[in-house]
Amino acid sequence: MTDAISPEEARIAAWRSERGRFAGTVKAARIARQSTMHSPVESVAEPEVVEQKPAPMFLRTAKPTDTIEPIKPIEEPVTQPDASPSDYVGLIRSAYERVMRVPPFVRMVIAPTVAAAIYLFGFATPLYEAQSVIAITKSSDAGSNGSTGLLGGMERPSNLTEVFRADEYIKSQALMDSLEIELGLVSEFSGSAIDPIRRLRTIPILSQSKLMQFDRFVESSIDVQSGLLKLNVRAPDKEQAIAISQAVLRNAEIQVSQLGEQLFDNRETLAARMRENAEQQVAEAQAALVALQLKYQEVDPRFRIEGIYARIKDLENQAQELQNEIQMAEVSGVRNKARTDSLIEMESNLRAQIAEERSQLVATSGSSGIPLNNILIEYELASLNVEMAREAVKTAIEAQAATVQEAALNRSLFQVVVPPRTAETAVYPKIPGVLALVFVICLAIFAVFSAVRENRAR
């Protein structure tokens, strides 16, 4: 099998052939001039030049040898021909052919594994990891005993809501912006301090932002069973990893405290507002009662009604006594007409007074023209409003006191169970695991490629 001659190689061969013919012509002219100098009598004939089409034109019009001056050899610079698209295609094709000569197992499994090893050992930035554990508790949980038994172990921790809040804040853009302002962390991890593969970058074509990649350096997880929050921070330096962990813990503690304070502040504000409304209702009800008293010139209509009923009772008792005397006189047979008529008239007068007293309860009186029973109803309603408003104030005061006590007992306490510490050596990247993963993936791809090639061969 012979390789095809490319156009570039043909052009170079033609150029070399033409240069050789030109050198031969110059050499023949120099030999002829030297022979003429040794025999001056003989006429100098024009050197016979072999007619060749590609020879330079100035050789055809050469002067006689007596006027020919010594010709110095011309040294032309060797210039590289201009590259064309076909040249690049040829280079790519030749490179591809050289790669294809390599066994498939080497180029599909060994080469990627070696390249990954070179990158991991030579270019990857070693990262130290600072681990810490956080617990968020409440003051009210300090004296409570945990449930025992199987069912008690299956119960969720009471502080799980606050733990999830802290976890979401650690994974948020707000924390990343705070770390950028405080430590310049995002700018540092987006630059040359981190190797090209792990550094933070925005990739619009993949819809990837720096926040999506931030968990490479700041990562948190929750143990639902125990209610603990674990924080892992990775950095190129031990001190830097600890400093970042402390900054994250500080910001998370501030955020959790602010959320708890905001919640209880809202509850306290609501309780205080309820108390103010109740007190205002008391004032309005009291003012309405006083206005009613001034309107009817009655401090308490109940006293007046009680007096009327008391007089009616006395008159009824007197009328009943007279009625009894009249009946006794009739039964005994004592006929004293004058006395009997007098008793009857007195009874009649008492009955008239009783009717008059009763009419005062429903008849209009005074300048208001409203019956006394209606005045009593309005007074009772006004008094009831005052009592209800006072009960509302009492309830609001109790609720406010309970809210303050609950805020003091249920305030979230951010406790660092395990302070951030780092190992003596860098733990990332995990070179053995990464190389094993790359090797397995490449081996799987090679197996699929071999199976497809065998199927095609069949």
JSON list of C-alpha atoms in Angstrom, two decimals, residues 162-175 220 222 229:
[
{"chain": "A", "resi": 162, "resn": "GLU", "atom": "CA", "xyz": [-35.85, 25.82, 62.96]},
{"chain": "A", "resi": 163, "resn": "VAL", "atom": "CA", "xyz": [-33.23, 23.34, 61.70]},
{"chain": "A", "resi": 164, "resn": "PHE", "atom": "CA", "xyz": [-34.79, 23.33, 58.24]},
{"chain": "A", "resi": 165, "resn": "ARG", "atom": "CA", "xyz": [-34.87, 27.13, 58.25]},
{"chain": "A", "resi": 166, "resn": "ALA", "atom": "CA", "xyz": [-31.16, 27.27, 59.03]},
{"chain": "A", "resi": 167, "resn": "ASP", "atom": "CA", "xyz": [-30.40, 24.68, 56.35]},
{"chain": "A", "resi": 168, "resn": "GLU", "atom": "CA", "xyz": [-32.32, 26.60, 53.70]},
{"chain": "A", "resi": 169, "resn": "TYR", "atom": "CA", "xyz": [-30.53, 29.81, 54.64]},
{"chain": "A", "resi": 170, "resn": "ILE", "atom": "CA", "xyz": [-27.11, 28.14, 54.34]},
{"chain": "A", "resi": 171, "resn": "LYS", "atom": "CA", "xyz": [-28.03, 27.03, 50.82]},
{"chain": "A", "resi": 172, "resn": "SER", "atom": "CA", "xyz": [-29.42, 30.42, 49.79]},
{"chain": "A", "resi": 173, "resn": "GLN", "atom": "CA", "xyz": [-28.12, 33.28, 47.70]},
{"chain": "A", "resi": 174, "resn": "ALA", "atom": "CA", "xyz": [-28.36, 35.54, 50.75]},
{"chain": "A", "resi": 175, "resn": "LEU", "atom": "CA", "xyz": [-25.60, 33.66, 52.59]},
{"chain": "A", "resi": 220, "resn": "SER", "atom": "CA", "xyz": [-25.12, 21.30, 54.88]},
{"chain": "A", "resi": 222, "resn": "ILE", "atom": "CA", "xyz": [-29.87, 17.43, 58.37]},
{"chain": "A", "resi": 229, "resn": "LEU", "atom": "CA", "xyz": [-27.46, 20.17, 61.36]}
]
